[in-house]
Coordinates of C-alpha atoms and ligand atoms in Angstrom, one line a residue:
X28 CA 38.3 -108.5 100.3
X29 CA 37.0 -105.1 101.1
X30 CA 33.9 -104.9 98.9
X31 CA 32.2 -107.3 97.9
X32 CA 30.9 -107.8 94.3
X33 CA 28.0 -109.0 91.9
X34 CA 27.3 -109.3 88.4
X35 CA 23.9 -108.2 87.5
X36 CA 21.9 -106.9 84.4
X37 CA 19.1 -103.9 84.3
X38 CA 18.0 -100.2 84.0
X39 CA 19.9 -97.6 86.0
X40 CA 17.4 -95.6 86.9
X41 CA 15.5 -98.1 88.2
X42 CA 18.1 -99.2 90.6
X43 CA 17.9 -98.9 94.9
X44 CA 21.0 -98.5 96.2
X45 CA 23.3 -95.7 97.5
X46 CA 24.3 -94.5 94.1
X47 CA 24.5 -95.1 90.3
X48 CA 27.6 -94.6 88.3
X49 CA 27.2 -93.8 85.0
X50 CA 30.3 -93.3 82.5
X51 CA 30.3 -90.4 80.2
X52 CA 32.9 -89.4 77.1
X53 CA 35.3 -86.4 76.3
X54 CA 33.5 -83.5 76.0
X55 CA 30.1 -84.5 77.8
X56 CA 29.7 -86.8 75.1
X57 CA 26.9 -89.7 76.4
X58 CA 27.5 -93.4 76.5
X59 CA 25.2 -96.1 75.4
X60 CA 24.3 -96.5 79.1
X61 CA 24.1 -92.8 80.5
X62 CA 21.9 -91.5 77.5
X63 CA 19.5 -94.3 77.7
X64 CA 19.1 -93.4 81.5
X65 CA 19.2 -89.5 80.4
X66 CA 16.1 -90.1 77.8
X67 CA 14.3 -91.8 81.1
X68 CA 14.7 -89.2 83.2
X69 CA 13.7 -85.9 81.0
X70 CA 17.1 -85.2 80.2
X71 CA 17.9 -84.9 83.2
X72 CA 22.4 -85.6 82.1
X73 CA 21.8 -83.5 79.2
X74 CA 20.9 -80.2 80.9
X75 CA 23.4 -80.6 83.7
X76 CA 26.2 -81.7 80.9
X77 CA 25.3 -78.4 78.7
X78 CA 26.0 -76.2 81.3
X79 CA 30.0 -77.0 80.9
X80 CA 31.2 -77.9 84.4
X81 CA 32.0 -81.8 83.7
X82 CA 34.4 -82.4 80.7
X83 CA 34.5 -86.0 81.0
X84 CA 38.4 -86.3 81.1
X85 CA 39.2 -89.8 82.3
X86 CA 39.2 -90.2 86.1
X87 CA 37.3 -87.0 86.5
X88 CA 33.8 -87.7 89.1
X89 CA 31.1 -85.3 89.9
X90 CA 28.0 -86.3 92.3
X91 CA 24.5 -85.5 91.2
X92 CA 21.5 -85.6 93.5
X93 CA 17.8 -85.0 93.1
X94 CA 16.7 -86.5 89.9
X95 CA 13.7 -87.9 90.8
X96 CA 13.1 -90.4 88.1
X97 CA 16.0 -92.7 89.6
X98 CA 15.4 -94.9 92.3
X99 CA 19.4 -94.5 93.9
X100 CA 20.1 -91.6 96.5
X101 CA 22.7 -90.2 94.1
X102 CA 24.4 -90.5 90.5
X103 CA 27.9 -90.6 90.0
X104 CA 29.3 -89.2 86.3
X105 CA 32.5 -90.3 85.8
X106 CA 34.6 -89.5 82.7
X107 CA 36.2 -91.7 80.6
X108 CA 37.9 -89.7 78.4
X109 CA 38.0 -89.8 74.3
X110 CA 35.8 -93.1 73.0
X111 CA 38.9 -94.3 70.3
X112 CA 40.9 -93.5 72.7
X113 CA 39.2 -95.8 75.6
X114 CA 41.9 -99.0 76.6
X115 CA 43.5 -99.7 79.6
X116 CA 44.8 -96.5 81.0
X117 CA 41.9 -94.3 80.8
X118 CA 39.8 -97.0 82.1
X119 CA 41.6 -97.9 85.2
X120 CA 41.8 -93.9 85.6
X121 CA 37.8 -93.7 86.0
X122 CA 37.7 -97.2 87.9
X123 CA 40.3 -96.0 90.3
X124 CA 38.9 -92.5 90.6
X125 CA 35.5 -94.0 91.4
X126 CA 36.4 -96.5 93.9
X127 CA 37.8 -93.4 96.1
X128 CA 35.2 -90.8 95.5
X129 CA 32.5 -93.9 96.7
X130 CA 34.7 -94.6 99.4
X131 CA 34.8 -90.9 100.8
X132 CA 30.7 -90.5 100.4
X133 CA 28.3 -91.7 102.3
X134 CA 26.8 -94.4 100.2
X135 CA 27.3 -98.0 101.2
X136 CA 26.7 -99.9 97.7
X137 CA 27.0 -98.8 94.4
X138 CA 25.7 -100.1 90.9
X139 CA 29.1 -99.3 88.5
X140 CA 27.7 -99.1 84.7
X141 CA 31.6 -98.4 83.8
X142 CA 32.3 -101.7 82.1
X143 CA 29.0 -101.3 80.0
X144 CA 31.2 -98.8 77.9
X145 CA 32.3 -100.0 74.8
X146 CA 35.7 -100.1 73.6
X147 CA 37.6 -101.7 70.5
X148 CA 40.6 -102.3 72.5
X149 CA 39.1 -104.3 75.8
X150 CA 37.2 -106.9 76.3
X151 CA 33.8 -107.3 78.6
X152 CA 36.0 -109.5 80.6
X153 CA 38.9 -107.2 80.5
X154 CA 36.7 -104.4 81.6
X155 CA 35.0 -106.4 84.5
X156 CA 38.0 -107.9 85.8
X157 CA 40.1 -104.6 85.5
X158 CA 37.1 -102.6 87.3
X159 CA 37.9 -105.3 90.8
X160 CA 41.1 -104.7 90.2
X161 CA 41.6 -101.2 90.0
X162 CA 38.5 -100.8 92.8
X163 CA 40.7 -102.7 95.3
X164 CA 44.3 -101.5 94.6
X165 CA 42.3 -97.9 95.1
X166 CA 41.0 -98.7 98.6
X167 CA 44.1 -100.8 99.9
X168 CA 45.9 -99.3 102.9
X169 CA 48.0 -100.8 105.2
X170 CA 47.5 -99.3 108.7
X171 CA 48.7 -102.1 111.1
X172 CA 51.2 -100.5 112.8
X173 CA 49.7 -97.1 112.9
X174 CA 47.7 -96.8 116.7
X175 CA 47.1 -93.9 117.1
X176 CA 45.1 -93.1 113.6
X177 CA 41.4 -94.0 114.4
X178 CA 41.0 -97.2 112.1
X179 CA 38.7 -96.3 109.4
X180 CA 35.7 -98.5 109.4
X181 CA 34.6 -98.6 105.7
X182 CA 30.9 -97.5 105.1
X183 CA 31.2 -98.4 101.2
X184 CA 31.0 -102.3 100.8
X185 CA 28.6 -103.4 98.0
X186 CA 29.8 -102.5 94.3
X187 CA 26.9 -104.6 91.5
X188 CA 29.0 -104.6 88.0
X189 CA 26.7 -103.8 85.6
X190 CA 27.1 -105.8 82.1
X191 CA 24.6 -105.2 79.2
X192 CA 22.9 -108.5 78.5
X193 CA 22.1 -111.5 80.1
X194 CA 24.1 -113.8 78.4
X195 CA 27.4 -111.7 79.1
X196 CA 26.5 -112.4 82.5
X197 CA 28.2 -116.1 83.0
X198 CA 31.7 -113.7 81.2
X199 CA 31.2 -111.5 83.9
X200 CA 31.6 -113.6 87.0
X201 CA 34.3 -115.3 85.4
X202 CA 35.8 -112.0 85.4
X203 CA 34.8 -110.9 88.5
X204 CA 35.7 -114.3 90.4
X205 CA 39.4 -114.3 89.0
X206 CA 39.5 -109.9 89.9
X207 CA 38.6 -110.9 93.4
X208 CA 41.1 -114.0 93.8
X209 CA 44.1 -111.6 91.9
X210 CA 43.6 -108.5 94.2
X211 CA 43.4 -110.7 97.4
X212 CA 46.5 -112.3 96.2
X213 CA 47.7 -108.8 95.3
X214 CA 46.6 -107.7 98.6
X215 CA 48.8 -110.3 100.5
X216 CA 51.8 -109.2 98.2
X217 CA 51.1 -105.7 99.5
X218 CA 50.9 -106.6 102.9
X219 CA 53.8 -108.4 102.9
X220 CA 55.9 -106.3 101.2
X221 CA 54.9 -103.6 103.3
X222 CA 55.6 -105.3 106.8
X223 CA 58.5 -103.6 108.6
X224 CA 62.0 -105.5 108.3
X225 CA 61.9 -106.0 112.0
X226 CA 59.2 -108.0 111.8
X227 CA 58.9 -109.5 108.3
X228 CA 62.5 -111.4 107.9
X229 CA 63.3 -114.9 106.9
X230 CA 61.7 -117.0 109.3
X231 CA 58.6 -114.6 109.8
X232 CA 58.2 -115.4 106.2
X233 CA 58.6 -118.7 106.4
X234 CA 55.8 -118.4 109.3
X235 CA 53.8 -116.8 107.0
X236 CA 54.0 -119.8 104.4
X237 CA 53.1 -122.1 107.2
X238 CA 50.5 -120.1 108.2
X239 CA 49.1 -120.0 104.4
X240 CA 49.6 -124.1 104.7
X241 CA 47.0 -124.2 107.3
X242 CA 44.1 -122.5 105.8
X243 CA 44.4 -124.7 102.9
X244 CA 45.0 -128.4 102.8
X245 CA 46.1 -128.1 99.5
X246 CA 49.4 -126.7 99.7
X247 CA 52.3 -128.4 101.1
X248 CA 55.1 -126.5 103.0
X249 CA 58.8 -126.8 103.1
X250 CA 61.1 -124.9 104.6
X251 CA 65.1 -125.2 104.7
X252 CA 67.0 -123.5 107.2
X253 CA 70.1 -121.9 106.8
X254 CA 72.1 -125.1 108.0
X255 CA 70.2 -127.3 105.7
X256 CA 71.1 -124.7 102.7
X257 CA 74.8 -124.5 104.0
X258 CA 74.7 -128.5 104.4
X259 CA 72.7 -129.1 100.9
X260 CA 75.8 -127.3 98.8
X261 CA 74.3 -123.8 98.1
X262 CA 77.1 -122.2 99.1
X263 CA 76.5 -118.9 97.4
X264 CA 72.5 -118.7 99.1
X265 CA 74.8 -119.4 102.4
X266 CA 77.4 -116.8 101.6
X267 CA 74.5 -113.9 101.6
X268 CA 72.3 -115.4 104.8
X269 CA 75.8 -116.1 107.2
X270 CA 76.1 -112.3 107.6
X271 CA 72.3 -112.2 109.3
X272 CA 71.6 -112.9 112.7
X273 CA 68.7 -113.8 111.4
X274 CA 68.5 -117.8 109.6
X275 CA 68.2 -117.9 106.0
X276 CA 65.0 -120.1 104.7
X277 CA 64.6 -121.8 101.6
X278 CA 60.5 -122.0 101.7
X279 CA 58.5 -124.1 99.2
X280 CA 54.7 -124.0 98.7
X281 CA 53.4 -126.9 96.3
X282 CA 50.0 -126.8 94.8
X283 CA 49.1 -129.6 92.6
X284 CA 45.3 -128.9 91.7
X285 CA 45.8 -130.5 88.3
X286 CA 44.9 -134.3 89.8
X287 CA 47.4 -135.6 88.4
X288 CA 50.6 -136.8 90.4
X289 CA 53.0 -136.6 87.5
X290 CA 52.1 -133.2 86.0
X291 CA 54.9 -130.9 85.6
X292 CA 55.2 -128.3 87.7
X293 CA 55.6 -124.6 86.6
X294 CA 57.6 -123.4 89.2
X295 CA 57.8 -119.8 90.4
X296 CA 60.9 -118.5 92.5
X297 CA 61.0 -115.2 94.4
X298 CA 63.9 -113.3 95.3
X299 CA 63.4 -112.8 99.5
X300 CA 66.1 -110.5 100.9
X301 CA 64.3 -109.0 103.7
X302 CA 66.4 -106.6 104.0
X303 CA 69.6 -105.2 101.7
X304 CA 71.9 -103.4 103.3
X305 CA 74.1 -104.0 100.4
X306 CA 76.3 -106.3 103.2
X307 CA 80.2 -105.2 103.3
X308 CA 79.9 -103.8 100.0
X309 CA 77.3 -101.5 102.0
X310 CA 74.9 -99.1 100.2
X311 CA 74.9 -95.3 100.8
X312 CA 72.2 -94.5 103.5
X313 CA 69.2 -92.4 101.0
X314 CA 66.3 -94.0 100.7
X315 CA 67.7 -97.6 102.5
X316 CA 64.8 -98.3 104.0
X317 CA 63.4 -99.0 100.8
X318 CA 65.0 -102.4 100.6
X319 CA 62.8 -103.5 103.1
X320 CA 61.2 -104.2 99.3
X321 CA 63.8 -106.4 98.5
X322 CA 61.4 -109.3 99.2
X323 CA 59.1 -108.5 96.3
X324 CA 59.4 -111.1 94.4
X325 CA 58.8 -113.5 97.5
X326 CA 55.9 -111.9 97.9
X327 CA 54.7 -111.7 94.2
X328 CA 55.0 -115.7 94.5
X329 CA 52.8 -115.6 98.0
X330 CA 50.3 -113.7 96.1
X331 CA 49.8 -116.1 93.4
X332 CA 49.9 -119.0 95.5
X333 CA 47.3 -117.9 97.2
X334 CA 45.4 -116.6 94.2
X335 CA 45.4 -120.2 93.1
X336 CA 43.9 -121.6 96.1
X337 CA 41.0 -119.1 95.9
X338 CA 40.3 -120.3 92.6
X339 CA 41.4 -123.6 92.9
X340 CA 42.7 -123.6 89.1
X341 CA 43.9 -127.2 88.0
X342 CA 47.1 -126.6 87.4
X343 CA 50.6 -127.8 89.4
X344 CA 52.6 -124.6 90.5
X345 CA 55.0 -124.5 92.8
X346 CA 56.0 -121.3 94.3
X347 CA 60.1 -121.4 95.9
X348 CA 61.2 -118.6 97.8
X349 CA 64.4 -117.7 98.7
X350 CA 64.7 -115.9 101.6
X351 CA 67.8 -114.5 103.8
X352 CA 68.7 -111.1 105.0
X353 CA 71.9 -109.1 103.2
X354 CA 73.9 -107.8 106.3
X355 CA 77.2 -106.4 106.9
X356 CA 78.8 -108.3 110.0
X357 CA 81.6 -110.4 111.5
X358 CA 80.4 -113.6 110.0
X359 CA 79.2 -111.4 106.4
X360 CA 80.7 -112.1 103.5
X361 CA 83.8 -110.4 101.6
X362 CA 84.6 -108.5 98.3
X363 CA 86.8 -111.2 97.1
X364 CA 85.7 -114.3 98.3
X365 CA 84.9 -117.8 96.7
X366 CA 81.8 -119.5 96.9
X367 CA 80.5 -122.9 95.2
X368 CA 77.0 -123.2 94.0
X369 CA 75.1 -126.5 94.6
X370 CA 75.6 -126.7 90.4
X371 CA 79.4 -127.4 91.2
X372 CA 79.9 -123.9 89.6
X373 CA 82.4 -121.4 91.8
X374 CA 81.7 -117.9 92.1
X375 CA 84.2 -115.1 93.0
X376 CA 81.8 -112.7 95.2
X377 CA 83.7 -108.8 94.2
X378 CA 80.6 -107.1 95.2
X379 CA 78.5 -108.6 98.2
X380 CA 75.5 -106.1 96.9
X381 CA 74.7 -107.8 93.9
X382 CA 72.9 -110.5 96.3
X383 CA 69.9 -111.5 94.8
X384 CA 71.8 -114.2 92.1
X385 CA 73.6 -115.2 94.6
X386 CA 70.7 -116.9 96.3
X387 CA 68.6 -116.8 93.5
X388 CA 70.9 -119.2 91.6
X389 CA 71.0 -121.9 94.3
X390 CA 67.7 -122.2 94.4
X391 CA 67.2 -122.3 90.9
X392 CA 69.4 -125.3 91.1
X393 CA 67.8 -126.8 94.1
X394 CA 64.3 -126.7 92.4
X395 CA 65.4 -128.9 89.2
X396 CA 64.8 -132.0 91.0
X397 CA 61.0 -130.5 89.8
X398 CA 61.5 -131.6 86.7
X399 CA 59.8 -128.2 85.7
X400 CA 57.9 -127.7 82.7
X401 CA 58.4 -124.0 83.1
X402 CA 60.6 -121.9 85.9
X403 CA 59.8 -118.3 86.3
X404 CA 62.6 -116.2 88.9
X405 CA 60.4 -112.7 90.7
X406 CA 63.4 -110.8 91.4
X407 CA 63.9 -107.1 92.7
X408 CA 67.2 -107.8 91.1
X409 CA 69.3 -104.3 89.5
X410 CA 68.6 -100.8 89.9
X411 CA 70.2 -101.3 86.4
X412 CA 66.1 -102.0 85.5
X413 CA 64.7 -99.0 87.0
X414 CA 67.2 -97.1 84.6
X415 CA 66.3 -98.8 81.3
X416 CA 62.3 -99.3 82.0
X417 CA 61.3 -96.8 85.0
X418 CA 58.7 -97.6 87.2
X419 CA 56.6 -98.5 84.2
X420 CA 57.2 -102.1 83.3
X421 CA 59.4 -104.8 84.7
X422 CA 62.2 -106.2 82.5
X423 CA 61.9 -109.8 81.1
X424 CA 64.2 -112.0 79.9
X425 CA 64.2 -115.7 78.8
X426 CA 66.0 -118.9 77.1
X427 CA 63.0 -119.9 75.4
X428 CA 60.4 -118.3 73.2
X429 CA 57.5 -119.8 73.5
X430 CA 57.7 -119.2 77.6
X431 CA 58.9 -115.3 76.6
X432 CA 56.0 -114.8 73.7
X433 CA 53.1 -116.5 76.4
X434 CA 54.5 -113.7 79.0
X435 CA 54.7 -111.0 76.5
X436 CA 51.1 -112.1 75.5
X437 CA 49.4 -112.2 79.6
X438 CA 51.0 -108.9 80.2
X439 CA 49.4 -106.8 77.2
X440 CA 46.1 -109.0 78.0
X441 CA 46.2 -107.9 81.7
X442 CA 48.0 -104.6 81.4
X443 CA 50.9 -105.8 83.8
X444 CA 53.3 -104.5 81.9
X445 CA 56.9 -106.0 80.7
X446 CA 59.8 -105.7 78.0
X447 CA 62.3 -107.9 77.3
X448 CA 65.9 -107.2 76.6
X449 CA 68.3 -109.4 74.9
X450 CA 69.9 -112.3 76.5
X451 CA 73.2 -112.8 74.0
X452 CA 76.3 -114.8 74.9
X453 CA 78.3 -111.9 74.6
X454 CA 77.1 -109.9 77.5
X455 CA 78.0 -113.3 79.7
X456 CA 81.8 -112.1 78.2
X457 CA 81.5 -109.1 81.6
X458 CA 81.0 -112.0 84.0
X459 CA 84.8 -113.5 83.5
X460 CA 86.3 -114.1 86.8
X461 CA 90.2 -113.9 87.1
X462 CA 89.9 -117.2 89.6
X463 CA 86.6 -118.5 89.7
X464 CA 84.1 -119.7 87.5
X465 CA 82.5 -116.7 87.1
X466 CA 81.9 -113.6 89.1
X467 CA 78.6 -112.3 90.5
X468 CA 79.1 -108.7 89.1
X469 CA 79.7 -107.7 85.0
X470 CA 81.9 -105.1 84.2
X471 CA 79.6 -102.1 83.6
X472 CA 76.8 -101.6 81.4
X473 CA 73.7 -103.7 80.8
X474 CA 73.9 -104.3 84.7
X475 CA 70.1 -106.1 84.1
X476 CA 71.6 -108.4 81.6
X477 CA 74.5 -109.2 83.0
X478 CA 72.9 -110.7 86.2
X479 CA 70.4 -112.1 83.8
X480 CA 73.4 -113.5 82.5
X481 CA 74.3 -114.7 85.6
X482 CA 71.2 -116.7 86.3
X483 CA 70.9 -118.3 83.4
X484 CA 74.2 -120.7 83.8
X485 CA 72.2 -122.2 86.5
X486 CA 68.9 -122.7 84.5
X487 CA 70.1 -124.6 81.3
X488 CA 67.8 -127.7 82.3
X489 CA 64.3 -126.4 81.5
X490 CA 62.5 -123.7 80.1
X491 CA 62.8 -120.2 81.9
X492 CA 62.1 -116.8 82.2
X493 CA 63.5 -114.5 84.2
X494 CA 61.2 -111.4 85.7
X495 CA 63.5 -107.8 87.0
X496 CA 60.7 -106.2 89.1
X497 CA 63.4 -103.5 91.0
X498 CA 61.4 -100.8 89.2
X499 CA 57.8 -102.1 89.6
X500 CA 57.6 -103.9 92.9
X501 CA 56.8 -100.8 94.7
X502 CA 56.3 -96.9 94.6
X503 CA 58.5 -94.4 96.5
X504 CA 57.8 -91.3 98.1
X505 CA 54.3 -89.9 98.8
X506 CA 52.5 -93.0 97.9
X507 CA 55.7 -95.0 99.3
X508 CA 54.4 -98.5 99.3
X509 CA 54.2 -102.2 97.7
X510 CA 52.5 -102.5 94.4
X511 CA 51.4 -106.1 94.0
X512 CA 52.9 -106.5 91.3
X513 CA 53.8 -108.9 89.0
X514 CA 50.8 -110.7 90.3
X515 CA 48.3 -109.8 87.4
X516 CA 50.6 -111.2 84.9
X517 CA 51.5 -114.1 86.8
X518 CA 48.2 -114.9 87.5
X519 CA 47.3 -114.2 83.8
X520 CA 50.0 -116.5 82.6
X521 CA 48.8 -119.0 84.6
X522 CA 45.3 -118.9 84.0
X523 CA 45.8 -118.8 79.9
X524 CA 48.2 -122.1 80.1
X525 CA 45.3 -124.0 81.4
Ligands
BES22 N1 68.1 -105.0 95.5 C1 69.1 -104.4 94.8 C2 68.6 -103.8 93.5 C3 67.7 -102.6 93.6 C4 68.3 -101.4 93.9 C5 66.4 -102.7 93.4 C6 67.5 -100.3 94.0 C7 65.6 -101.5 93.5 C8 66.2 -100.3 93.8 C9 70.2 -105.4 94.4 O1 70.5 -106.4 95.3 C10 71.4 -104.7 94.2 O2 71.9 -104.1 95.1 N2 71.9 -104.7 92.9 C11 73.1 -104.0 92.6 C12 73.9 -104.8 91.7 C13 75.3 -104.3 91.4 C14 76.1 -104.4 92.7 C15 75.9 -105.1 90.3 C16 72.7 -102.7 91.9 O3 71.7 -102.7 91.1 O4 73.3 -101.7 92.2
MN23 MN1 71.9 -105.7 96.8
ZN24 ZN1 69.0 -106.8 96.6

């Protein structure tokens, strides 16, 4: 973790530490907090506030320095925007924005007042949980490869989360505790997804679940290689890893915290392609290095995995990844060719790009000897997704309700957002193969359906819901990098099914 957090209660002014940050509404308007503290210090927010210079728009900061009444060597304001207006988006906005501004001063802890605010639409646990969150995602960065940037060595490493009363304090640490395991967890999704394809391909992530295994006695470690998968039956997960030099690996990580053998697993499985080249059916050559990505849902399932060991949560998860690299080669796969799944289901391969179910639905199969209570597929799965949703939520869809409404439900509660789309018979019409069972592209239209579509022949045995993170896994251009996400809403469905 990069800073390390407390809950605590008290006065701001009367606070020693390297700076005080005090939230303030639209239009200069005081909070509860800051215009207790300005009535203790002579006004001291008042006059400075009158003279115009800080609106209070969400996310906007401004250092003040020498009011003597307060113990701290500075105050930060930090606007949250209109008060009906305060949720999620306005609040991570200041959170964020304060996290970098500390980060680029010269203070080394800070006591945050921001999720003292009140709000009708979040919760204190929301806020304090959100405020980790947010703080961390600000200050990641992923510097391992770059040598000749000096490494920054971080001066800012103590943040106290201020809550109003005592008794909010044992809901606060909650919070906090479960912030600190997500964003590590995030963190590791990050990391991952960021690692160069070079380096991070099937068997390095495979090393990396071993590796995970070791720190913690609790989770048990499989891993399938690509002549195991080829021997085993899944013949379509073989037909994407045989045109990689590099072996496929079907890696499971098994945490049973719940204590009791026979609980039934909820079972996560993450899309790994390491890297999609598209294979034969190759991919035009803008922006390909971006499917070094195409392990994000891998990584979302590393994340939580280890989330859950942080906070050792009683429950029985285990987290399936299906990794292999899409390649175009001698030994690669062709437009045209006939596969059989380990379900006994054939598949007629006429696009060697649409990869993902191709592995995805052998290990789907592969993982029913489970018995799951619940499966949840991560997938990077159709660009179709990034065209219907954007980069703002990830598309969702399910064969049962009740495992669809509790995922609806843990993304509004964590702000991770999703929307489902329809899952009807008729789009699995576009899938008809002229001599197979079925073929692994629809005709077009509704391109994150129909692979939907596709998955869900192979999951008709327990309860399941199927997560398209193409547009959400990570961020392109400037900020080019991995999100961490879905790992809040994971991690949220999780914790509320305890
Ligand atoms: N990994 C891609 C999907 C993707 C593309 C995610 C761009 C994020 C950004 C996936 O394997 C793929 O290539 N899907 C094809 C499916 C098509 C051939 C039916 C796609 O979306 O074009
Ligand atoms: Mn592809
Ligand atoms: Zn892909």
């Amino acid at each position: 973790m990069t800073i390390e957090y407390s809950i605590k209660t008290g006065r701001p002014e009367k606070q020693r530490c390297g700076c005080i940050v005090l939230p303030v509404f639209k239009d200069g308007k005081l909070t509860d907090i800051a215009e207790a503290f300005d009535k203790l210090t002579s006004n001291s927010l008042g006059q400075f506030l009158a003279k115009g210079d800080f609106k209070g728009d969400a996310g906007e900061v401004m250092f003040l320095y020498g009011i003597s009444q307060a113990a701290s060597d500075r105050i930060l304001l930090v606007g949250v925007g209109e008060q009906d207006k305060l949720g999620f988006a306005n609040y991570k906005k200041a959170a964020s924005a304060v996290a970098k501004r500390l980060d680029e001063s010269g203070a080394t802890d800070a006591a945050n007042y921001l999720a003292t605010v009140a709000s009708d639409k979040l919760t204190l646990a929301q806020k304090v949980r959100e405020l980790v969150l947010s703080t961390e995602d600000a200050l990641y960065n992923f510097d391992a490869f770059q040598s000749s940037k000096e490494k920054k060595r971080r001066k800012f490493k103590r943040m106290t989360i201020f809550v109003n009363q005592r008794r909010e304090t044992s809901t606060g640490e909650t919070a906090m505790t479960q912030g600190v395991a997500i964003a590590e967890g995030m963190a590791l999704t990050k990391d991952l997804g960021n690692y160069p394809p070079n380096i991070c391909n099937p068997g390095w992530l495979a090393s990396q679940a071993r590796k995970l295994g070791r720190k913690h006695r609790k989770l048990k470690v499989e891993v399938l290689d690509e002549k195991q998968i080829e021997k085993l039956g899944m013949g379509a997960f073989y037909a994407v890893s045989k045109g990689s030099k590099e072996s496929g690996k079907l890696i499971t990580m098994q945490y049973n915290g719940s204590g009791k053998k026979s609980a039934k697993p909820i079972v996560l499985v993450g899309k790994g392609i390491t890297f999609d080249t598209g294979g034969i059916s190759i991919k035009p050559s803008a922006k390909m290095d971006e499917m070094k990505f195409d392990m994000g849902g891998a990584a979302s399932v590393f994340g939580v995995m280890q989330a859950l060991l942080t906070l050792e949560l009683p429950v029985h998860v285990i987290g399936v990844v299906a990794a292999a690299e899409n390649m175009p080669d001698g030994s690669a796969s062709r437009p045209g060719d006939i596969v059989k799944t380990l379900s006994g289901q054939t598949v007629e391969i006429l696009n060697t790009d649409a990869e993902g179910r191709l592995v995805l639905c052998d290990a789907l199969t592969y993982i029913g000897k489970y018995k799951p209570e619940t499966v949840i597929d991560i997938a990077t799965l159709t660009g179709a997704c990034i065209v219907a949703l954007g980069h703002v939520a990830s598309g969702m869809l399910c064969n049962n309700r009740e495992v669809g409404d509790a995922l609806l439900d843990a993304s509004q509660s964590i702000d991770d957002r999703i929307w489902e789309l329809p899952l009807w018979d008729d789009y699995a019409e576009q899938l008809k193969s002229n001599f197979a069972d079925m073929a692994n592209i629809g005709s077009p239209g509704a391109g994150t359906i129909t692979a939907a579509s596709f998955l869900s022949k192979f999951t008709e045995d327990y309860r399941w819901a199927h997560l398209d993170i193409a547009g959400t896994a990570w961020k392109s251009n400037a900020d080019k990098g991995a999100t961490g996400r879905p790992v809040p809403l994971l991690m949220e469905f999780i914790l509320k099914h305890i």
